[in-house]
Amino acid sequence: MAAQVFRSSDPNPNLRFLEEVSARTAGVSRLEMCIQCGTCGGSCPSSVDMDHTPRMLFALIRAGLREAALSSNTPWYCVSCYHCVVRCPQDVHIADVMYTLKSMAIQEKLYKEATAPDFSQTFVDMVETYGRSYEFGLATRHYLKHFPLRMPSMAPMGLGMLSKKRMDITPTRIEGMDQLKAILTRAKELEVV
Amino acid sequence: MKKYIFYPGCAMDTSAKAYNESMQAVLAPLGLDFEEVHDWNCCGATEYLGISTVPAYALISRNLALAARQTNGDRTVVASCSACYLNLAKADYYMAERPSLGELVNVALAEGGLDYTPGTLEIRHLLDIIINEVGLDAVKERVTHPLKGLRVAPYLGCMVPRPDYKKRWSDYEYPNELDRLLKALGAEVIDFPLKTHCCGGHMTQISPTTAFELIRRLISSADHHKADVMVTVCPMCQLNLDAYQNETNQYFHTNYKMPILFFTQLIGLAFGIEAKKLGLGRELVSAREALSRIGVEVPQEEPEVKPRRKKPTGLPMPKMPVNEEKTL
Ligand code: SF4
Ligand code: SF4
């Protein structure tokens, strides 16, 4: 393959950064096809909070600026609204690329703010323990760690959810927990790194 | 009776209990018969996908594998939550688009004695089934108590109309299916400009102020259009707009009281089903006043777990200085 030849002549791993991001994205990302038109940023409800618009982020990736791209807060502010995805003239799977960038940032510990990665990890821990999400445990653990100041203003809501029976105090566990664990353990070994 | 395999997702038994109760109440009148995926697991929401790829898709696919085993000829799985619906549909679609992903996922599934061939199942959202399989004519025939005089904002959110792999909706950003259904129920449907904008998703947990702004936009627009209630098709949207409306009000010093109901609750009311059987009263922003306009009495909240008595206008709460809140 051409890329192979290319790599051997230049050891810079970031030459292949775009390829790597694309390969790690589920489905066919089409990130290579981005024409830098900016439609994504113009469609994005979160762009005001983002370090880079999606277009700028994709420019960083193409430029091989690995650290800058993986430490951008942009993927963490993506709310998966898919506005950009249906408007992108090149059908880039933008929301899925954002997921890939999150997982790479976690792996390489390049994220700047821990709230979002911690939330994802706590959520995943619950699912890996019970097979179901467990809102009460998740919320308590997450808020105590990241939003202790918010607890007082959250309390009435939590109380309302409990009194209206919209939150369980105990988690539900699926029957096939061993089966699920076996599947996930194997899947982790297969993760393309 | 049309039989389908049903994937409820985690919220249906907890935060979206009202969705579950109202859905169960309207299934038979709609001629639908749902059989739950046996021992289903969480779909991972938007969180697992941001941590890993193969494990996230294996997690979703265990459900697909279980559902495929359960089907007897009918290949359709119905999901009531938009995020669950999209995750199931996405896994099915991407494993077909990129066979190597499907192969890796199947190696993992085999560890649990399961397998799934992409394309085996059709994944559809509950609203889609009601619109396209039951049909609006059949819905209309069942209406005994038209919702005359109730102004509703039809709110779909993101993940049902987008990315819409199978092109089932009339438009990605401004589809009219939910509007048509609510009109068939006799409601006065506003032309809601933000009908497919984002509810904030998990931002309520990650960057609350980002979420509050997204919530504010939706509620203020519905209020501006003089909607009595907003109608949702997803547990997450309902939770964000209902449970975080109070915090959003505090943050912006506003005083919105927009009731957020599930579309199945309105179907039930139009079919003349008792409010209590439809989970009405579980909403945190009361729908009592809005529904009294159409002669429906919302049951009092159940008194069992004794919350310290609520004042009608909200609770006494420790106010945080605004600048401190901004740094959250
Ligand atoms: S909309 Fe698509 S093609 Fe345009 S900049 Fe964004 S990703 Fe690239
Ligand atoms: S999917 Fe993400 S990046 Fe795209 S418009 Fe929505 S929030 Fe922005």
XYZ file of C-alpha atoms and ligand atoms in Angstrom:
537
model
C 0.000 0.000 0.000
C 1.153 3.507 -0.766
C 0.708 4.576 2.827
C 3.145 1.899 3.930
C 5.871 3.231 1.638
C 5.092 6.727 2.754
C 5.441 5.841 6.413
C 8.755 4.112 6.068
C 10.259 7.156 4.424
C 9.095 9.499 7.165
C 8.744 8.322 10.748
C 6.368 11.122 11.761
C 3.315 9.239 13.107
C 1.101 12.251 12.609
C 1.334 11.854 8.858
C -1.254 9.173 9.310
C -3.388 10.909 11.895
C -6.313 11.559 9.542
C -6.199 7.953 8.398
C -6.090 6.759 11.990
C -9.107 8.828 13.083
C -11.052 7.691 10.076
C -10.154 4.026 10.550
C -11.217 4.073 14.184
C -14.624 5.501 13.397
C -17.507 3.074 13.099
C -18.909 2.812 9.617
C -17.171 4.664 6.795
C -16.339 8.083 8.237
C -15.679 9.877 4.914
C -13.602 12.345 6.899
C -11.058 12.339 4.071
C -13.725 13.872 1.836
C -14.214 17.047 3.900
C -14.004 20.106 1.660
C -13.750 22.591 4.543
C -16.972 24.344 3.593
C -17.958 25.189 7.183
C -21.562 24.060 6.908
C -21.065 21.965 10.044
C -19.972 24.846 12.262
C -22.763 27.020 10.934
C -25.296 24.340 11.884
C -23.948 23.560 15.319
C -25.948 24.579 18.405
C -22.877 24.115 20.616
C -20.321 25.958 18.508
C -20.267 28.968 20.842
C -18.809 26.794 23.585
C -16.360 24.989 21.349
C -12.621 25.690 21.067
C -12.881 24.878 17.365
C -15.834 24.523 15.036
C -16.077 21.010 13.590
C -14.569 22.310 10.343
C -11.560 23.798 12.158
C -11.123 20.603 14.126
C -11.075 18.581 10.914
C -8.482 20.984 9.506
C -6.286 20.281 12.558
C -6.661 16.563 11.964
C -5.695 16.865 8.319
C -2.729 18.987 9.305
C -1.568 16.164 11.575
C -1.812 18.360 14.669
C -2.606 15.454 16.910
C -2.266 17.092 20.296
C -4.192 20.194 19.343
C -7.016 18.103 17.916
C -7.225 15.648 20.791
C -7.080 18.326 23.461
C -9.798 20.438 21.825
C -12.971 20.630 23.875
C -15.043 20.424 20.693
C -16.002 16.720 20.743
C -17.039 17.045 24.388
C -19.502 19.779 23.511
C -21.036 17.868 20.628
C -24.586 16.987 21.677
C -25.071 14.473 18.829
C -27.852 16.530 17.275
C -26.919 15.410 13.738
C -27.777 18.786 12.208
C -24.315 18.985 10.628
C -24.475 15.355 9.549
C -27.562 15.778 7.383
C -26.323 19.085 5.972
C -22.733 18.126 5.181
C -22.344 18.103 1.386
C -19.778 15.317 1.681
C -21.736 13.022 4.005
C -18.997 13.017 6.600
C -20.135 11.039 9.659
C -19.326 14.037 11.828
C -21.031 12.936 15.049
C -19.277 9.567 14.914
C -15.910 11.216 14.299
C -16.581 13.199 17.487
C -17.085 9.932 19.389
C -13.792 8.627 18.009
C -11.952 11.776 19.060
C -13.371 11.481 22.570
C -12.179 7.924 22.948
C -8.732 8.799 21.566
C -8.474 11.805 23.897
C -9.322 9.571 26.852
C -6.798 6.973 25.816
C -4.041 9.515 25.376
C -5.209 11.551 28.386
C -5.298 14.717 26.341
C -8.657 16.112 27.427
C -8.467 19.369 29.355
C -11.548 19.095 31.515
C -12.455 15.896 33.341
C -16.202 16.379 33.851
C -17.341 14.870 30.566
C -14.889 11.944 30.391
C -15.695 11.138 34.018
C -19.405 11.183 33.312
C -18.969 8.810 30.387
C -16.762 6.518 32.454
C -19.170 6.511 35.404
C -22.056 5.747 33.055
C -20.102 2.916 31.447
C -19.110 1.543 34.878
C -22.777 1.324 35.851
C -23.670 -0.430 32.611
C -20.759 -2.851 32.948
C -21.816 -3.682 36.510
C -25.572 -3.985 36.111
C -26.229 -4.212 32.388
C -28.581 -1.267 32.818
C -28.025 2.349 33.549
C -28.646 3.359 37.131
C -29.595 7.003 37.252
C -29.633 7.480 40.998
C -26.178 6.019 41.531
C -24.847 7.802 38.480
C -26.236 11.187 39.450
C -25.074 10.950 43.048
C -21.556 9.896 42.178
C -21.255 12.441 39.400
C -22.695 15.442 41.232
C -20.745 14.864 44.430
C -17.542 14.830 42.464
C -18.150 17.554 39.903
C -21.009 19.757 40.984
C -21.121 19.797 44.800
C -22.297 23.419 44.658
C -25.162 22.460 42.454
C -26.502 19.858 44.882
C -28.749 22.245 46.853
C -30.530 23.526 43.771
C -30.811 19.964 42.458
C -32.307 18.561 45.661
C -35.938 19.532 44.998
C -35.713 17.954 41.567
C -34.277 14.741 42.993
C -36.964 14.682 45.640
C -39.635 15.271 43.021
C -38.276 12.424 40.908
C -38.295 10.111 43.929
C -41.771 11.037 45.141
C -43.184 10.653 41.647
C -41.495 7.262 41.425
C -39.352 8.329 38.518
C -36.065 7.268 40.070
C -35.191 3.896 41.587
C -33.079 3.808 44.703
C -31.776 0.373 43.869
C -30.259 -0.704 40.559
C -31.710 -3.388 38.305
C -29.335 -6.106 37.160
C -29.871 -8.154 34.018
C -29.912 -11.959 34.236
C -27.229 -12.439 31.618
C -24.608 -10.329 33.383
C -21.937 -13.026 32.993
C -22.722 -13.323 29.323
C -22.537 -9.560 28.848
C -19.240 -9.384 30.748
C -17.751 -12.108 28.582
C -18.828 -10.274 25.440
C -17.450 -6.940 26.602
C -14.155 -8.415 27.800
C -13.578 -9.973 24.396
C -14.704 -6.786 22.626
C -12.145 -4.746 24.557
C -9.370 -7.056 23.363
C -10.557 -6.517 19.814
C -10.661 -2.732 20.011
C -8.608 -1.365 17.129
C -5.897 0.683 18.734
C -53.259 -7.252 16.379
C -49.858 -6.474 14.937
C -47.033 -8.121 16.844
C -43.658 -6.500 17.335
C -40.540 -7.062 19.391
C -40.110 -4.139 21.752
C -36.911 -2.635 23.168
C -37.865 -0.376 26.119
C -34.480 0.978 27.232
C -33.552 1.914 30.777
C -35.667 5.047 31.214
C -39.055 3.447 30.566
C -39.135 1.875 34.028
C -37.770 4.888 35.852
C -37.734 8.501 34.708
C -40.123 7.856 31.813
C -42.581 5.698 33.721
C -45.385 7.918 32.405
C -44.305 7.102 28.841
C -44.402 3.392 29.609
C -47.785 3.542 31.357
C -49.404 5.585 28.594
C -47.859 3.446 25.865
C -49.130 0.253 27.487
C -52.591 1.819 27.781
C -52.847 2.733 24.101
C -51.272 -0.380 22.551
C -54.423 -2.497 22.462
C -56.680 0.273 21.092
C -54.045 0.867 18.408
C -54.065 -2.822 17.552
C -50.462 -3.310 18.638
C -48.995 -6.163 20.622
C -45.442 -5.755 21.966
C -43.199 -8.483 23.265
C -40.199 -7.189 25.195
C -36.686 -8.269 24.186
C -35.900 -10.824 26.860
C -33.156 -9.677 29.264
C -32.161 -6.685 27.147
C -29.284 -4.491 28.305
C -28.629 -0.743 28.222
C -27.818 0.588 24.743
C -24.980 2.697 26.140
C -26.697 5.992 25.289
C -24.249 8.495 23.842
C -21.661 7.664 26.497
C -20.300 4.240 25.635
C -19.594 5.315 22.040
C -17.338 8.072 23.344
C -15.214 5.617 25.304
C -14.699 2.782 22.858
C -15.902 1.416 19.556
C -15.995 -2.393 19.448
C -17.268 -2.747 23.042
C -19.912 -0.060 22.466
C -21.169 -1.810 19.333
C -21.014 -5.210 21.045
C -23.108 -3.832 23.909
C -25.757 -2.613 21.474
C -25.575 -5.774 19.397
C -26.274 -8.143 22.284
C -29.776 -6.656 22.135
C -29.986 -7.117 18.377
C -28.859 -10.732 18.719
C -31.428 -11.451 21.445
C -34.198 -9.735 19.479
C -33.338 -11.593 16.273
C -33.647 -14.897 18.143
C -37.018 -13.933 19.500
C -38.655 -12.897 16.251
C -40.849 -15.417 14.545
C -40.865 -14.111 11.065
C -41.479 -10.498 11.968
C -38.226 -8.669 11.740
C -39.197 -5.378 13.323
C -37.902 -4.108 16.642
C -39.667 -1.063 18.033
C -37.920 1.345 20.394
C -39.655 4.102 22.310
C -36.554 6.097 23.250
C -34.942 8.140 20.498
C -31.390 7.453 21.675
C -32.008 3.702 21.979
C -33.667 3.708 18.584
C -30.717 5.433 16.970
C -28.118 3.242 18.685
C -29.812 0.043 17.568
C -30.326 1.394 14.045
C -26.777 2.741 13.907
C -25.199 -0.558 14.930
C -27.221 -2.429 12.334
C -26.347 0.139 9.649
C -22.631 0.568 10.374
C -21.943 -3.137 10.718
C -23.332 -3.513 7.214
C -21.539 -0.435 5.867
C -18.240 -1.640 7.310
C -18.275 -5.443 7.464
C -15.038 -5.591 9.471
C -16.864 -3.921 12.381
C -19.614 -6.528 12.120
C -17.006 -9.294 12.149
C -15.269 -7.986 15.271
C -18.582 -7.532 17.056
C -19.562 -11.081 16.177
C -16.303 -12.467 17.540
C -17.186 -10.747 20.817
C -20.832 -11.889 20.732
C -19.696 -15.479 20.196
C -18.129 -15.328 23.670
C -21.703 -15.132 24.960
C -23.039 -17.715 22.519
C -24.702 -15.068 20.360
C -24.433 -13.755 16.828
C -26.052 -11.111 14.690
C -26.122 -10.646 10.923
C -26.469 -6.972 10.031
C -29.676 -6.292 8.137
C -31.621 -9.055 9.895
C -33.852 -6.634 11.759
C -35.749 -3.456 10.971
C -35.316 -0.954 13.775
C -38.129 1.555 14.071
C -39.303 4.192 16.491
C -42.720 3.923 18.136
C -43.950 7.117 16.462
C -43.025 5.705 13.052
C -45.007 2.525 13.770
C -48.074 4.487 14.824
C -47.921 6.838 11.831
C -46.968 4.360 9.136
C -48.263 0.983 10.317
C -51.313 1.822 12.393
C -52.059 4.856 10.244
C -53.782 8.129 11.009
C -57.181 6.933 9.814
C -57.191 4.114 12.329
C -56.079 6.554 15.027
C -58.875 8.988 14.143
C -61.491 6.255 14.349
C -60.556 5.689 17.974
C -60.780 9.316 19.047
C -63.729 9.760 21.407
C -62.471 12.828 23.285
C -60.872 15.172 20.748
C -58.298 17.473 22.355
C -60.163 20.552 21.164
C -58.734 23.792 22.417
C -55.428 22.354 23.618
C -52.500 24.126 21.976
C -49.568 21.762 21.628
C -45.980 22.226 20.500
C -44.877 19.081 18.642
C -41.307 18.375 19.713
C -39.368 15.552 18.079
C -35.800 16.282 19.064
C -32.813 15.090 17.076
C -32.374 11.371 16.902
C -35.649 10.284 15.381
C -35.544 12.387 12.187
C -31.729 12.397 11.964
C -29.618 10.826 10.565
C -32.570 8.701 9.368
C -30.588 5.929 7.664
C -33.691 4.402 6.085
C -35.281 7.682 4.920
C -38.508 7.143 6.777
C -39.323 10.752 7.680
C -40.685 13.543 5.525
C -37.781 15.850 6.376
C -34.573 15.750 8.430
C -35.164 19.055 10.101
C -38.823 19.891 9.701
C -40.854 16.709 9.419
C -44.634 16.928 9.855
C -45.550 13.436 11.075
C -45.978 14.311 14.741
C -47.974 17.423 13.805
C -50.339 15.308 11.738
C -50.810 12.765 14.491
C -51.629 15.448 17.060
C -54.046 17.098 14.646
C -55.764 13.739 14.176
C -56.283 13.753 17.943
C -58.108 17.052 17.625
C -55.400 19.228 19.171
C -54.492 22.680 17.956
C -50.927 22.199 16.740
C -48.577 25.148 16.606
C -46.048 25.392 13.802
C -43.121 24.873 16.147
C -39.923 26.208 14.606
C -37.593 24.325 16.967
C -39.309 20.976 16.632
C -36.116 19.081 15.867
C -33.630 21.145 17.867
C -31.592 19.648 20.668
C -32.841 19.201 24.267
C -29.293 19.248 25.608
C -28.834 15.485 25.868
C -26.343 14.626 28.572
C -25.061 18.211 28.691
C -27.233 18.631 31.793
C -24.591 16.464 33.482
C -21.505 17.767 31.749
C -21.909 21.453 31.050
C -25.177 22.508 32.683
C -25.093 26.057 31.342
C -24.836 24.755 27.766
C -27.857 22.563 28.437
C -29.816 25.338 30.144
C -29.453 27.530 27.054
C -30.701 24.752 24.762
C -33.618 24.068 27.107
C -34.408 27.773 27.382
C -34.598 28.187 23.608
C -37.113 25.375 23.249
C -39.328 26.373 26.133
C -39.319 30.066 25.354
C -40.199 29.386 21.728
C -43.080 27.098 22.711
C -44.210 29.728 25.205
C -43.903 32.472 22.610
C -46.200 30.457 20.349
C -48.632 30.185 23.252
C -48.468 26.423 23.534
C -50.278 24.928 26.523
C -48.064 21.862 26.520
C -45.033 20.545 24.698
C -45.201 16.993 23.409
C -42.151 14.724 23.240
C -41.365 11.292 21.828
C -38.280 10.556 23.943
C -37.537 9.952 27.642
C -34.363 12.033 27.521
C -36.069 15.049 25.951
C -38.897 14.835 28.474
C -36.479 14.551 31.387
C -34.370 17.509 30.309
C -37.263 19.830 29.552
C -39.355 18.818 32.563
C -36.908 18.074 35.367
C -34.385 20.789 34.489
C -36.931 23.491 33.665
C -36.808 24.785 37.216
C -33.006 25.040 37.257
C -33.104 26.665 33.835
C -35.583 29.224 35.160
C -33.292 29.968 38.081
C -30.299 30.398 35.849
C -32.004 32.828 33.464
C -34.319 34.401 36.053
C -37.316 33.321 34.021
C -40.538 31.765 35.170
C -41.635 29.308 32.508
C -44.085 26.603 33.510
C -44.358 24.594 30.325
C -45.754 21.093 30.925
C -43.884 18.422 28.960
C -45.966 15.372 28.063
C -45.406 12.228 26.028
C -47.308 11.862 22.770
C -48.757 8.580 24.025
C -50.368 10.424 26.948
C -52.244 12.658 24.504
C -53.259 9.680 22.378
C -54.664 8.085 25.540
C -56.603 11.199 26.524
C -58.120 11.483 23.049
C -59.115 7.816 23.276
C -60.957 8.594 26.526
C -58.552 6.672 28.765
C -58.430 7.738 32.422
C -55.666 10.231 33.245
C -54.274 8.063 36.022
C -53.664 5.154 33.661
C -51.649 7.449 31.437
C -49.074 8.404 34.051
C -50.362 11.950 34.216
C -49.265 13.629 37.430
C -45.729 12.261 37.171
C -44.493 15.371 35.383
C -42.573 17.794 37.602
C -43.927 20.871 35.833
C -47.615 20.382 36.470
C -49.933 19.832 33.524
C -52.967 20.334 35.765
C -53.914 23.804 34.580
C -53.236 23.106 30.907
C -55.274 19.916 30.837
C -58.155 21.418 32.801
C -58.846 23.380 29.605
C -59.983 20.172 27.973
C -61.798 18.928 31.047
C -59.108 16.483 32.162
C -58.264 16.294 35.824
C -54.661 15.400 36.535
C -54.472 13.049 39.531
C -52.774 14.321 42.681
C -49.275 13.029 43.111
C -49.126 9.852 45.124
C -48.681 10.703 48.784
C -46.631 7.640 49.851
C -43.097 9.011 49.861
C -43.741 12.117 51.901
C -41.950 15.040 50.380
C -41.914 17.973 52.722
C -45.063 19.732 51.617
C -44.581 21.543 48.360
C -45.613 25.110 47.862
C -47.485 25.549 44.622
C -44.948 27.940 43.175
C -41.862 25.902 43.795
C -39.718 25.134 46.766
C -37.788 27.293 49.107
C -34.294 26.784 47.910
C -30.886 27.946 48.803
C -30.013 30.497 46.166
C -26.518 30.525 44.868
C -24.893 33.775 43.881
C -25.184 34.099 40.131
C -21.472 34.438 39.487
C -20.818 31.195 41.336
C -23.396 29.408 39.279
C -21.835 30.684 36.094
C -18.575 28.945 36.892
C -20.217 25.520 37.088
S -19.928 20.301 6.463
Fe -18.825 18.442 5.877
S -17.527 19.025 4.139
Fe -18.219 20.934 5.119
S -16.553 21.443 6.573
Fe -18.057 20.253 7.707
S -17.357 18.106 7.547
Fe -16.274 19.292 5.971
S -23.783 16.703 15.794
Fe -22.333 17.695 17.177
S -20.930 18.827 15.846
Fe -22.745 18.328 14.614
S -24.071 20.132 14.782
Fe -24.711 18.679 16.383
S -23.537 19.311 18.210
Fe -22.550 20.264 16.427
